CSV table of C-alpha atoms in Angstrom, one decimal:
chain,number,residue,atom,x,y,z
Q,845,UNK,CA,111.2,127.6,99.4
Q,846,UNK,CA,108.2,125.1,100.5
Q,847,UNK,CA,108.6,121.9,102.1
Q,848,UNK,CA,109.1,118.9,99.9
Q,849,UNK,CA,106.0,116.9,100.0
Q,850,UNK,CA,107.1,112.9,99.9
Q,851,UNK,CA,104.8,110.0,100.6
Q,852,UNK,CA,107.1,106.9,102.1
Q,853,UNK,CA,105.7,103.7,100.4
Q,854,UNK,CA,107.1,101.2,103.2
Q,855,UNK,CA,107.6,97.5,104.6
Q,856,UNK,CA,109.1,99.0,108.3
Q,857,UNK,CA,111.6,96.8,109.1
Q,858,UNK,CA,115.0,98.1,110.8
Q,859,UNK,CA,116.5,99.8,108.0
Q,860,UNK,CA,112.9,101.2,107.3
Q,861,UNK,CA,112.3,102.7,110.0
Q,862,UNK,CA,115.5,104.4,110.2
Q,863,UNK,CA,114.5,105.8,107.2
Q,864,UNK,CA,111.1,106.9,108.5
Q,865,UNK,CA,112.9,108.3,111.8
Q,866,UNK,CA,115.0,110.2,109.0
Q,867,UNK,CA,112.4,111.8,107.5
Q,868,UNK,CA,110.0,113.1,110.4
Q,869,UNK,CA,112.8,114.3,112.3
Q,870,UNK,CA,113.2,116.9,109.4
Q,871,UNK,CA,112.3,120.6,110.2
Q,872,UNK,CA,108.9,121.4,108.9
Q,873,UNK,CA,110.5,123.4,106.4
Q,874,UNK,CA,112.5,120.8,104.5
Q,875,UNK,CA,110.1,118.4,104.6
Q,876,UNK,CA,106.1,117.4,104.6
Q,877,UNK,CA,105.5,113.4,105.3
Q,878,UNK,CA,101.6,113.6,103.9
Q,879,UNK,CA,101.3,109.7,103.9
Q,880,UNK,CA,103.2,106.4,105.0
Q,881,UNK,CA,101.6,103.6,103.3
Q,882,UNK,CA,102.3,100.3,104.3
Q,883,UNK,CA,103.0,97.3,102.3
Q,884,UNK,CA,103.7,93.4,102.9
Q,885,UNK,CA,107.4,92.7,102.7
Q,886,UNK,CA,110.2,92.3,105.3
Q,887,UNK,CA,107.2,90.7,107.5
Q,888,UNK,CA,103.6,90.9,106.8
Q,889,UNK,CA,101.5,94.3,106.9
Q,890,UNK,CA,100.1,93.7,109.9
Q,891,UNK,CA,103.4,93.6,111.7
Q,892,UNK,CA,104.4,96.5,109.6
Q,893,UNK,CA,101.4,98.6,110.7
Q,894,UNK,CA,102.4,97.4,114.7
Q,895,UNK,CA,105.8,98.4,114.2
Q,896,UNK,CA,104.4,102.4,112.4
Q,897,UNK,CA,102.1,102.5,115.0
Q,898,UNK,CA,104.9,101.8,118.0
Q,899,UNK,CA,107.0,104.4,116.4
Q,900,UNK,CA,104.7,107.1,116.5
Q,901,UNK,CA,103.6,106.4,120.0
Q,902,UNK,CA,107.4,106.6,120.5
Q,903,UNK,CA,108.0,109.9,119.1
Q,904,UNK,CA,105.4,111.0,121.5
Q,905,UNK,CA,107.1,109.7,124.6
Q,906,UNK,CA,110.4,111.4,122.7
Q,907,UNK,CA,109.1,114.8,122.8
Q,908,UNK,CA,107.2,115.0,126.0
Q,909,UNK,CA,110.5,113.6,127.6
Q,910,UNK,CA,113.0,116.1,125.9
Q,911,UNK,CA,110.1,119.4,126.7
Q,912,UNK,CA,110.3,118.0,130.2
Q,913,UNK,CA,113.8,117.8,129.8
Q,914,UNK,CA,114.2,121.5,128.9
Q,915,UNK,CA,115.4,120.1,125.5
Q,916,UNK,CA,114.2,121.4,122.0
Q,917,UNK,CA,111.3,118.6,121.3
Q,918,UNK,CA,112.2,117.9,117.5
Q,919,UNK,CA,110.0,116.1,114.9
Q,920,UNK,CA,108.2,119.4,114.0
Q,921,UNK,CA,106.7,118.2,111.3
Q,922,UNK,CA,104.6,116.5,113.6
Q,923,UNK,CA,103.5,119.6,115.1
Q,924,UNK,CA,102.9,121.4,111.8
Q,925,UNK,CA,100.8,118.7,110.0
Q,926,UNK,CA,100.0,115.0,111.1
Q,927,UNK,CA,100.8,112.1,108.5
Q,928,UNK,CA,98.3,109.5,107.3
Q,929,UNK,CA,98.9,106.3,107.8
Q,930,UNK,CA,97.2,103.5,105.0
Q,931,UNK,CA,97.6,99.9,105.1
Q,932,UNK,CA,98.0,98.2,102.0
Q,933,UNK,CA,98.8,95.4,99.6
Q,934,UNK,CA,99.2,91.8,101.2
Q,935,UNK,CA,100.9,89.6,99.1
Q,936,UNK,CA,102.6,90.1,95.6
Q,937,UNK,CA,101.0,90.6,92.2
Q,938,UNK,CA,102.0,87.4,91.1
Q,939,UNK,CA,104.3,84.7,92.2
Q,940,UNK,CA,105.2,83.4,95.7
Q,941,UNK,CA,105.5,85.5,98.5
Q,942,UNK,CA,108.5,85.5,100.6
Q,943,UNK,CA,109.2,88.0,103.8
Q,944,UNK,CA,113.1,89.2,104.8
Q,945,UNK,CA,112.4,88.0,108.1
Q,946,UNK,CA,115.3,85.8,108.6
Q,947,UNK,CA,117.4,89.0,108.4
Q,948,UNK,CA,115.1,91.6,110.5
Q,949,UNK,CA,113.0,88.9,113.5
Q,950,UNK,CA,109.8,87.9,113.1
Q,951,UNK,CA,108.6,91.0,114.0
Q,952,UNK,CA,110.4,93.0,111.4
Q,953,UNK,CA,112.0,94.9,114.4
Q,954,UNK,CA,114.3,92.0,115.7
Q,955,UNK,CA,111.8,91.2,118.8
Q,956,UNK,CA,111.7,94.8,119.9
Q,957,UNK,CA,107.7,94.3,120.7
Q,958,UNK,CA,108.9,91.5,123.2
Q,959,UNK,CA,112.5,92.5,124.4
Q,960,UNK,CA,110.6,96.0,125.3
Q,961,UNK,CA,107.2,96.3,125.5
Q,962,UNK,CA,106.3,98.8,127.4
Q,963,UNK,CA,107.5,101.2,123.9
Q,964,UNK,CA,104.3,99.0,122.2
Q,965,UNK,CA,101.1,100.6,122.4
Q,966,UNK,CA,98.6,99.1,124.1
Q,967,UNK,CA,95.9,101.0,121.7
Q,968,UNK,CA,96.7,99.8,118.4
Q,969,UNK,CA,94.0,101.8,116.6
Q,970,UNK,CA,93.0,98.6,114.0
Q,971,UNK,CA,89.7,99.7,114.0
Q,972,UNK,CA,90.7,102.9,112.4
Q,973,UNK,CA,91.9,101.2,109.8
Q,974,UNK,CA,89.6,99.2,108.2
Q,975,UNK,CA,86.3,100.4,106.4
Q,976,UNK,CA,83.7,98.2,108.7
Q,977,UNK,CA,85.2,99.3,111.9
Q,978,UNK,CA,85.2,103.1,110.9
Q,979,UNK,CA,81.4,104.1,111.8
Q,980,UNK,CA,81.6,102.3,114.7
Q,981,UNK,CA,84.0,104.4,116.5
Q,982,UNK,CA,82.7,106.9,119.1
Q,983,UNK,CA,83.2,110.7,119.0
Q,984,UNK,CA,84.6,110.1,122.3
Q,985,UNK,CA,87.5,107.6,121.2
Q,986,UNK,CA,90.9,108.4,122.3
Q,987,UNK,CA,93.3,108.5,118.7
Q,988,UNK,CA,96.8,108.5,117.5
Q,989,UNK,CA,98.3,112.2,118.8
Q,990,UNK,CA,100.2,112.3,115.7
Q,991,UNK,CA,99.6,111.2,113.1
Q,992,UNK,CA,95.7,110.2,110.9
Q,993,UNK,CA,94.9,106.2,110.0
Q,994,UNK,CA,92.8,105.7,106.8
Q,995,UNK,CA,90.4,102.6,106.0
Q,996,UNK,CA,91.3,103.3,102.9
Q,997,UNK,CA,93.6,101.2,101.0
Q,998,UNK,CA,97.1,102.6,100.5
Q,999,UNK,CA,97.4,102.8,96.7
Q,1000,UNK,CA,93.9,104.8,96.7
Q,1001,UNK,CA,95.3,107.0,99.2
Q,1002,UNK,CA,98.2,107.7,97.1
Q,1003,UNK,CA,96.1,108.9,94.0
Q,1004,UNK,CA,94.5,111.1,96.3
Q,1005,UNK,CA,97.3,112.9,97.9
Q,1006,UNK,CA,98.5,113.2,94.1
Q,1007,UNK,CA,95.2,114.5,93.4
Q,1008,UNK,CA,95.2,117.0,96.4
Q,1009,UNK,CA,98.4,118.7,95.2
Q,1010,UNK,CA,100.0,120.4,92.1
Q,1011,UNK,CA,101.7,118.6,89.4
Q,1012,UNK,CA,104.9,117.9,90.2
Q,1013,UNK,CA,105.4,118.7,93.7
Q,1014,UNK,CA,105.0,115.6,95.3
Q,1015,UNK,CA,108.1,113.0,95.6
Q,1016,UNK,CA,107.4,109.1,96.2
Q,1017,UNK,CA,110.4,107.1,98.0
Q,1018,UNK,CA,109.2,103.8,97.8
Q,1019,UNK,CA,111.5,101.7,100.1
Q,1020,UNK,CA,109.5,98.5,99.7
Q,1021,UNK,CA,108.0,95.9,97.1
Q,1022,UNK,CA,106.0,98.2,94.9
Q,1023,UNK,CA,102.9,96.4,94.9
Q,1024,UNK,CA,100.9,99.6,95.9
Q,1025,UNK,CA,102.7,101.9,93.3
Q,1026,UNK,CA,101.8,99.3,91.2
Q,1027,UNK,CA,98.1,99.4,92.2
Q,1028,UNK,CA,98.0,103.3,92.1
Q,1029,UNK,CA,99.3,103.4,88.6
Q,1030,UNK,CA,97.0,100.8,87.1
Q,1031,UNK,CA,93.8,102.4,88.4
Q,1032,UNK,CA,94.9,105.6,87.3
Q,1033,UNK,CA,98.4,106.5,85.5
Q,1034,UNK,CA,97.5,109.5,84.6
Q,1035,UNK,CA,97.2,111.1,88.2
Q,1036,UNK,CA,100.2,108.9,89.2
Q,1037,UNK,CA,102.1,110.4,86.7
Q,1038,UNK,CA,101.4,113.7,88.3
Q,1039,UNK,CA,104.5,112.8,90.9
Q,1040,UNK,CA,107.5,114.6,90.7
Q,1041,UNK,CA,109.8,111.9,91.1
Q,1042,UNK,CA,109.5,107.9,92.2
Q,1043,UNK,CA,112.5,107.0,94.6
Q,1044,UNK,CA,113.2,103.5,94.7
Q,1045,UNK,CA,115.3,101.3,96.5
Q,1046,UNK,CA,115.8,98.3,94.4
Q,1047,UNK,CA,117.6,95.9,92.2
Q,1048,UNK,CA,121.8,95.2,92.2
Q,1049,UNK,CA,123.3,96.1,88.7
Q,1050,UNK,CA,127.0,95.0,88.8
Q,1051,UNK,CA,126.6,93.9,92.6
Q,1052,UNK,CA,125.1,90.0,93.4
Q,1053,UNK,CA,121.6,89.7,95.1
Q,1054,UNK,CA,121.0,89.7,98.7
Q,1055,UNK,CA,118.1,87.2,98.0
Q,1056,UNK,CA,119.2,85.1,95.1
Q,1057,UNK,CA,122.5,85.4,93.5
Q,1058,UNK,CA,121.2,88.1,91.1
Q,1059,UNK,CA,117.7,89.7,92.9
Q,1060,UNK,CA,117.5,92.3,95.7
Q,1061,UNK,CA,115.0,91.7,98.0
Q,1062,UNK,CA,112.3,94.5,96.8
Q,1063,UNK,CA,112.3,93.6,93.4
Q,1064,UNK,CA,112.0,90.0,94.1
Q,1065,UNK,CA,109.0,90.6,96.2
Q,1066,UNK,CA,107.1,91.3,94.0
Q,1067,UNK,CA,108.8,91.8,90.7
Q,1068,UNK,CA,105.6,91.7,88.2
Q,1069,UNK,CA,104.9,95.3,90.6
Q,1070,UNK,CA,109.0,96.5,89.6
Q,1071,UNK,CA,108.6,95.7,86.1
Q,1072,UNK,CA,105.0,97.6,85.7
Q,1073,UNK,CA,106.7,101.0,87.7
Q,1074,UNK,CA,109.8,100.8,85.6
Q,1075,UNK,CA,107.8,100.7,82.3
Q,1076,UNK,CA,106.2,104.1,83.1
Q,1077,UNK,CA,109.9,105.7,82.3
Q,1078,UNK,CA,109.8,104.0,78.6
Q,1079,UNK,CA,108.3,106.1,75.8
Q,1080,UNK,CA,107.0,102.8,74.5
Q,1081,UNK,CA,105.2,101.3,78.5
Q,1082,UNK,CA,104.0,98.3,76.1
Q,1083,UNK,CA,107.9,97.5,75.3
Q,1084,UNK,CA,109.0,96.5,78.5
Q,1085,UNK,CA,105.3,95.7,80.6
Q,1086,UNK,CA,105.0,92.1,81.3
Q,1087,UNK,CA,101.7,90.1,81.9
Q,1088,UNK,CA,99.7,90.3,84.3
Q,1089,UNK,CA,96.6,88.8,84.8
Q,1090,UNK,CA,95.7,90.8,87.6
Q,1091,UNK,CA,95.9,94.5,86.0
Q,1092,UNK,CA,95.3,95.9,82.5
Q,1093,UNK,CA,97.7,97.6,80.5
Q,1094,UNK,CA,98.2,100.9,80.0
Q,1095,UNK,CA,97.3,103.0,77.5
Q,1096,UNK,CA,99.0,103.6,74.2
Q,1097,UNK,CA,99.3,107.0,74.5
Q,1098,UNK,CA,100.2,108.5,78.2
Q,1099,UNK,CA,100.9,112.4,78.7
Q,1100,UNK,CA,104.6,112.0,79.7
Q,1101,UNK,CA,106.9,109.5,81.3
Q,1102,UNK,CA,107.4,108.8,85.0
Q,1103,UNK,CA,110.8,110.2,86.2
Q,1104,UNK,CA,112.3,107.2,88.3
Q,1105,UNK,CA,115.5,107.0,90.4
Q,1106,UNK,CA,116.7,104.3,91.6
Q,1107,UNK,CA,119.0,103.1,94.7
Q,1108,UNK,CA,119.9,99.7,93.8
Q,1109,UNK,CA,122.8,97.6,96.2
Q,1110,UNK,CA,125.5,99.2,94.3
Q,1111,UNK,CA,125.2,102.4,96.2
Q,1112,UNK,CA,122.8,101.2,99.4
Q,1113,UNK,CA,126.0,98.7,100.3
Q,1114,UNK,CA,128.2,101.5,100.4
Q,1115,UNK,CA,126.6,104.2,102.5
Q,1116,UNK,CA,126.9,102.5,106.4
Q,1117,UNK,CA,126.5,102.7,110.2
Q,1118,UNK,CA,129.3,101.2,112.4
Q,1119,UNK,CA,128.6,99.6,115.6
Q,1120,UNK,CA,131.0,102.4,116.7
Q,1121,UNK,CA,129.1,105.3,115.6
Q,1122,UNK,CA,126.1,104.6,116.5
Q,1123,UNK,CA,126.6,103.7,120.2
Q,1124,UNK,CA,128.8,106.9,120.6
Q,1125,UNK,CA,125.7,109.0,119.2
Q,1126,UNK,CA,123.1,107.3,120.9
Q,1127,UNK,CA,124.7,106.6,124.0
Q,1128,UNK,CA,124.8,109.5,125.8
Q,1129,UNK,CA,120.6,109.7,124.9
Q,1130,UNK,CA,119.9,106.5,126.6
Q,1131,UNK,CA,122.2,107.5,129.8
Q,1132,UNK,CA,119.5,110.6,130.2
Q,1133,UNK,CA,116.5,108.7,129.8
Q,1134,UNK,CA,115.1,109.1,126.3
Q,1135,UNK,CA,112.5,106.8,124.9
Q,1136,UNK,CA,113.7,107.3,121.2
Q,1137,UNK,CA,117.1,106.3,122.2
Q,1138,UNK,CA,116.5,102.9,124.4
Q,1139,UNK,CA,113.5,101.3,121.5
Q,1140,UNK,CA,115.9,102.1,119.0
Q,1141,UNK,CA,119.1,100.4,120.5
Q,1142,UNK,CA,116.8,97.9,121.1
Q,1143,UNK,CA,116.1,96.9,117.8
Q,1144,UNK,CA,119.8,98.0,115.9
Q,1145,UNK,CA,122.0,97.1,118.4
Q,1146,UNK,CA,120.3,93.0,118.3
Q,1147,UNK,CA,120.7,93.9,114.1
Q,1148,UNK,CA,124.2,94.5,115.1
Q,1149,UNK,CA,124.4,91.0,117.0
Q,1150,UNK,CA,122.6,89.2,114.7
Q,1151,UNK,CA,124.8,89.9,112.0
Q,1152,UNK,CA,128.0,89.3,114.1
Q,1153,UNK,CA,126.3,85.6,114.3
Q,1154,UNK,CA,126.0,85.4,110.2
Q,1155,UNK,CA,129.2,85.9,110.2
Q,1156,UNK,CA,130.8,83.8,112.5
Q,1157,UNK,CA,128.8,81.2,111.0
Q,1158,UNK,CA,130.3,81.8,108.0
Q,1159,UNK,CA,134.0,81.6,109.7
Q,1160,UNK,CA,134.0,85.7,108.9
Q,1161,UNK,CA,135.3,87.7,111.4
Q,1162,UNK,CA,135.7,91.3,110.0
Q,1163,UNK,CA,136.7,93.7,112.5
Q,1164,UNK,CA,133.9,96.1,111.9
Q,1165,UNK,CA,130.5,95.3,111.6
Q,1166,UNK,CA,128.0,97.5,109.9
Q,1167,UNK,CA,124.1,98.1,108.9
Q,1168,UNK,CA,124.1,99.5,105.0
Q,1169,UNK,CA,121.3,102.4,105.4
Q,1170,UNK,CA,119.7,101.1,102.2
Q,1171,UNK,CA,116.0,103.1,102.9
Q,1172,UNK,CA,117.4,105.8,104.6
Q,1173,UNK,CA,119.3,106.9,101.5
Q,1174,UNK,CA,116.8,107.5,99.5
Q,1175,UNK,CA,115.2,110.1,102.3
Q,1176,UNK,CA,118.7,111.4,102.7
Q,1177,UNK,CA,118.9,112.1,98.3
Q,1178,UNK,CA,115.2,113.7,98.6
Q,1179,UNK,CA,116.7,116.1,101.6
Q,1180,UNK,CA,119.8,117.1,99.8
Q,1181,UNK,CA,119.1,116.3,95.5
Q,1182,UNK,CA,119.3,120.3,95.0
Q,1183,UNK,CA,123.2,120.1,95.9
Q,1184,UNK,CA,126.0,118.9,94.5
Q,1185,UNK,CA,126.7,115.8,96.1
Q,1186,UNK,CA,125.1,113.2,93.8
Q,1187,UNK,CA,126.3,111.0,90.7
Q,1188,UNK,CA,123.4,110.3,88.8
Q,1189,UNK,CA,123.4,108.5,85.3
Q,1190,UNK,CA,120.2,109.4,82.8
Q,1191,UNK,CA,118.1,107.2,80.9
Q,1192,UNK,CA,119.9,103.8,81.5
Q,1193,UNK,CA,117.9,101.0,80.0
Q,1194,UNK,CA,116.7,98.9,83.3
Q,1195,UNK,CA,114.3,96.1,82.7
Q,1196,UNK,CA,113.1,93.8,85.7
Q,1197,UNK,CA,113.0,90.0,84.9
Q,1198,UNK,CA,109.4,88.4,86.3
Q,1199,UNK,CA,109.5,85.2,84.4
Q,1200,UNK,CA,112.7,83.7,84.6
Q,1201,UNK,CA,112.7,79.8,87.1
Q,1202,UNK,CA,116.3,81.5,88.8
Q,1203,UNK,CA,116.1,85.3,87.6
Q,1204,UNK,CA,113.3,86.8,89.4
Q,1205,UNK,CA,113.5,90.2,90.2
Q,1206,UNK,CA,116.7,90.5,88.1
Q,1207,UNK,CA,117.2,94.3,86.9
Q,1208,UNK,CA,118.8,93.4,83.2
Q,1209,UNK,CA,120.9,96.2,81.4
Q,1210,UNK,CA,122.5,95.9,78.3
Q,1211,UNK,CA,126.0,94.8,79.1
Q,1212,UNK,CA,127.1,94.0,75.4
Q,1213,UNK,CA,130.1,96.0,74.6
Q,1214,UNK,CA,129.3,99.2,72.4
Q,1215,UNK,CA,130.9,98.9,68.9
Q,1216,UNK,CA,132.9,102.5,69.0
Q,1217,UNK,CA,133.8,104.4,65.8
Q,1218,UNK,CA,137.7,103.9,66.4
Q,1219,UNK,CA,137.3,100.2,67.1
Q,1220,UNK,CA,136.5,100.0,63.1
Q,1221,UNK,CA,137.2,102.4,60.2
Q,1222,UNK,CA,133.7,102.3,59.5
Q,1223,UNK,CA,130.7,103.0,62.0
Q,1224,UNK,CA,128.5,100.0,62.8
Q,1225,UNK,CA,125.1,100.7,65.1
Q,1226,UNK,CA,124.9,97.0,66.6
Q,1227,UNK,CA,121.4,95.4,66.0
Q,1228,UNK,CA,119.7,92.8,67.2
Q,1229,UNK,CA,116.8,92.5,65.3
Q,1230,UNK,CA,114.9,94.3,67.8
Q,1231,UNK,CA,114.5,91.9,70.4
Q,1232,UNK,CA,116.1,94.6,72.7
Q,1233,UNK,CA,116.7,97.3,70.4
Q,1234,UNK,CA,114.2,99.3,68.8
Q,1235,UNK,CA,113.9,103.1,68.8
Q,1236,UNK,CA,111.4,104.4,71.5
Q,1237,UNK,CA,111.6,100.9,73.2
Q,1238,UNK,CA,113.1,100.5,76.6
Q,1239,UNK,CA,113.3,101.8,80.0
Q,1240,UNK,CA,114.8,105.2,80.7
Q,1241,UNK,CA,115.7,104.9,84.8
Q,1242,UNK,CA,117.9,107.5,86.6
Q,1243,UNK,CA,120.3,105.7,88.6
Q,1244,UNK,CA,122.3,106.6,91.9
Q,1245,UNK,CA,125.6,105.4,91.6
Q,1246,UNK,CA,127.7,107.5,93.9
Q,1247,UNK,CA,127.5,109.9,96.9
Q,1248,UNK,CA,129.9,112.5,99.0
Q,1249,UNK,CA,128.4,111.5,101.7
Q,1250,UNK,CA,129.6,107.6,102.0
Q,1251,UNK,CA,131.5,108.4,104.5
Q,1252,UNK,CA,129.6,110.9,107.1
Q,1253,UNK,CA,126.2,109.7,106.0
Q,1254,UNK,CA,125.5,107.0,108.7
Q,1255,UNK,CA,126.6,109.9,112.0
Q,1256,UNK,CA,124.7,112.4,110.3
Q,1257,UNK,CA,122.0,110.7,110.1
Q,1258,UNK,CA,121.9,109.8,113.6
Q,1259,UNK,CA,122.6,113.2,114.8
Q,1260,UNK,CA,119.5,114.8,113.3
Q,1261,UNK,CA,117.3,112.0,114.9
Q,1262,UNK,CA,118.5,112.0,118.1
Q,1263,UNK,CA,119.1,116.0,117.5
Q,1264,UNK,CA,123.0,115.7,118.9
């Protein structure tokens, strides 16, 4: 069986790049990372694109220190096929924009550039990624070992990578506002529908917000971007689309509907990594010497600290603290969907809220109870006149509610990046 192609749509801060660390240390048979395309979010893009940048010069340290170290060098995926790197949208569709920083540093790596700097690369390779600096570099340049920037923007980079392949064989795990998705699919939604499946972490159901009482950060971002995505699962796009003065509508007639699924809080929350667990994996790394090990306690272990301080400030003091892997998830489902070990419900009817003064970013379901033929000796189909029913209207989303691996997911996880 081939790799499975993914392109990670992605606002790298912690919980992000565990995720991206999830996916490249994959064995070039389970997975092929084509593109990581940035996008404003937890901080802005250009912070994003220092923190992809830092990782990759990283994972280069990382495997020259374990081949020295007579140790298997991992991340070949990296050896088999370098991933492009695009920088992308900058600010939300429409509305405000507001960054997660207060939860992940300024940086989007709590300080790691500053509390370590010697993992930072000096060679940042900006030139590389914008279209007026591109001639102008030499033959003779020195450039990323691993991976390819592009000057060209990220949501064009994702139509051509869907393009460059077959139907259906390449997934997109969107772990960030999805204003480039959103970009992609406007300019041409016929060769975005050519993805196999859109991963998305995003929105809380039956759980509260963690950026308003009833939003989840990536939806809130930008939630005129959500809304557009999630009306490419409706047979009806019009039915759910909102306004947008920025992008036209689709077209009546499109040649099949985007399969979505989607991770929202009511899993993410639920899947974690204890303090405990992740200083007995990585511990033992960081003893010997590896680069991989030491930037990445630096960053999760002041996550750790920082969220020992929300707490006390809250008079909380639970006796375990722990990171929910929200992004890595949805790299861990893409790695393991052909099993077993995944509740998924079909076609639930999710709309995103983008107008609302209090509600932005709100996924909406229908939570009016169902009229059942025993509750009456007579069946009654409800109606509302079609403000939200109407045949062939609404959203048909696949979402994640439950896992086998809730309780194994976070060590696991750990152990195939640092190869324990």
């Amino acid at each position: 069986m081939p790799p499975k192609k993914v392109i990670i749509d992605t606002d790298p801060g912690v919980d992000d790049m565990l995720a991206l660390l999830l996916a490249l240390s994959a064995s070039s048979e389970e997975l092929e990372v084509l593109l990581v395309s940035l996008c404003f979010g937890n901080v802005d893009v250009e912070s994003c694109l220092r923190n992809v940048v830092s990782l990759f010069h990283v994972l280069d340290l990382e495997r020259h220190w374990r081949i020295t170290n007579n140790l298997a060098p991992g991340f070949s995926m990296l050896e088999a096929k370098r991933p492009i790197v695009a920088v992308g949208a900058t600010n939300p569709l429409e509305g405000a924009s507001l960054e997660y920083d207060y939860f992940h540093g300024t940086d989007g790596l709590q300080g790691v550039h500053h509390a370590a700097p010697h993992f930072t690369p000096t060679e940042m390779w900006k030139h590389l990624f914008t279209p007026e600096g591109t001639p102008e570099v030499s033959p003779m340049a020195r450039l990323p070992p691993n991976f390819k920037p592009s000057a060209v923007p990220s949501h064009k980079e994702i139509l051509r990578v869907l393009r460059e392949n077959e139907p259906d064989t390449v997934t997109i795990v969107a772990v960030g506002p999805l204003s480039n998705l959103a970009l992609a699919a406007a300019e041409d939604p016929e060769t975005f529908l050519r993805a196999h499946e859109v991963v998305v972490m995003g929105g809380a159901l039956e759980q509260e917000g963690n950026v308003t009482p009833v939003a989840e950060f990536n939806h809130y971002a930008c939630a005129v971007s959500a809304a557009r995505i999630y009306a490419l699962t409706s047979p009806s796009p019009k039915s759910t689309m909102p306004a947008c003065k920025e992008l036209p509508p689709y077209p009546e007639v499109l040649s099949k509907r985007l399969k979505l699924t989607a991770f929202p809080l009511d899993i993410t929350n639920y899947h974690l990594m204890s303090a405990e667990i992740f200083d007995k994996v990585t511990a033992q790394a960081k003893a010997r010497g590896s680069p991989l090990a030491e930037w990445v306690r630096t960053f999760v272990s002041a996550t750790f600290s920082h969220m020992e301080s929300l707490y006390s400030e809250q008079d909380r003091k639970p006796k375990h603290v722990n990171i929910s892997l929200h992004d890595p998830l949805c790299i861990w489902y893409v790695l393991t969907r052909d099993g077993e070990g995944w509740e998924v419900t079909e076609d639930v009817d999710v709309r995103i809220e983008t107008e609302g003064q209090w509600t932005r970013g709100m996924s909406i379901i229908d939570k009016r109870r169902k009229i059942m033929e025993e509750d009456l000796a007579k069946p009654v189909k409800r109606h509302d006149r079609g403000v939200w029913l109407h045949k062939g209207h609404g959203n048909r989303v696949r979402i994640a509610r439950d896992s086998q691996y809730k309780d194994t997911f976070g060590e696991d996880m750990l152990k195939r990046i640092f190869s324990v």
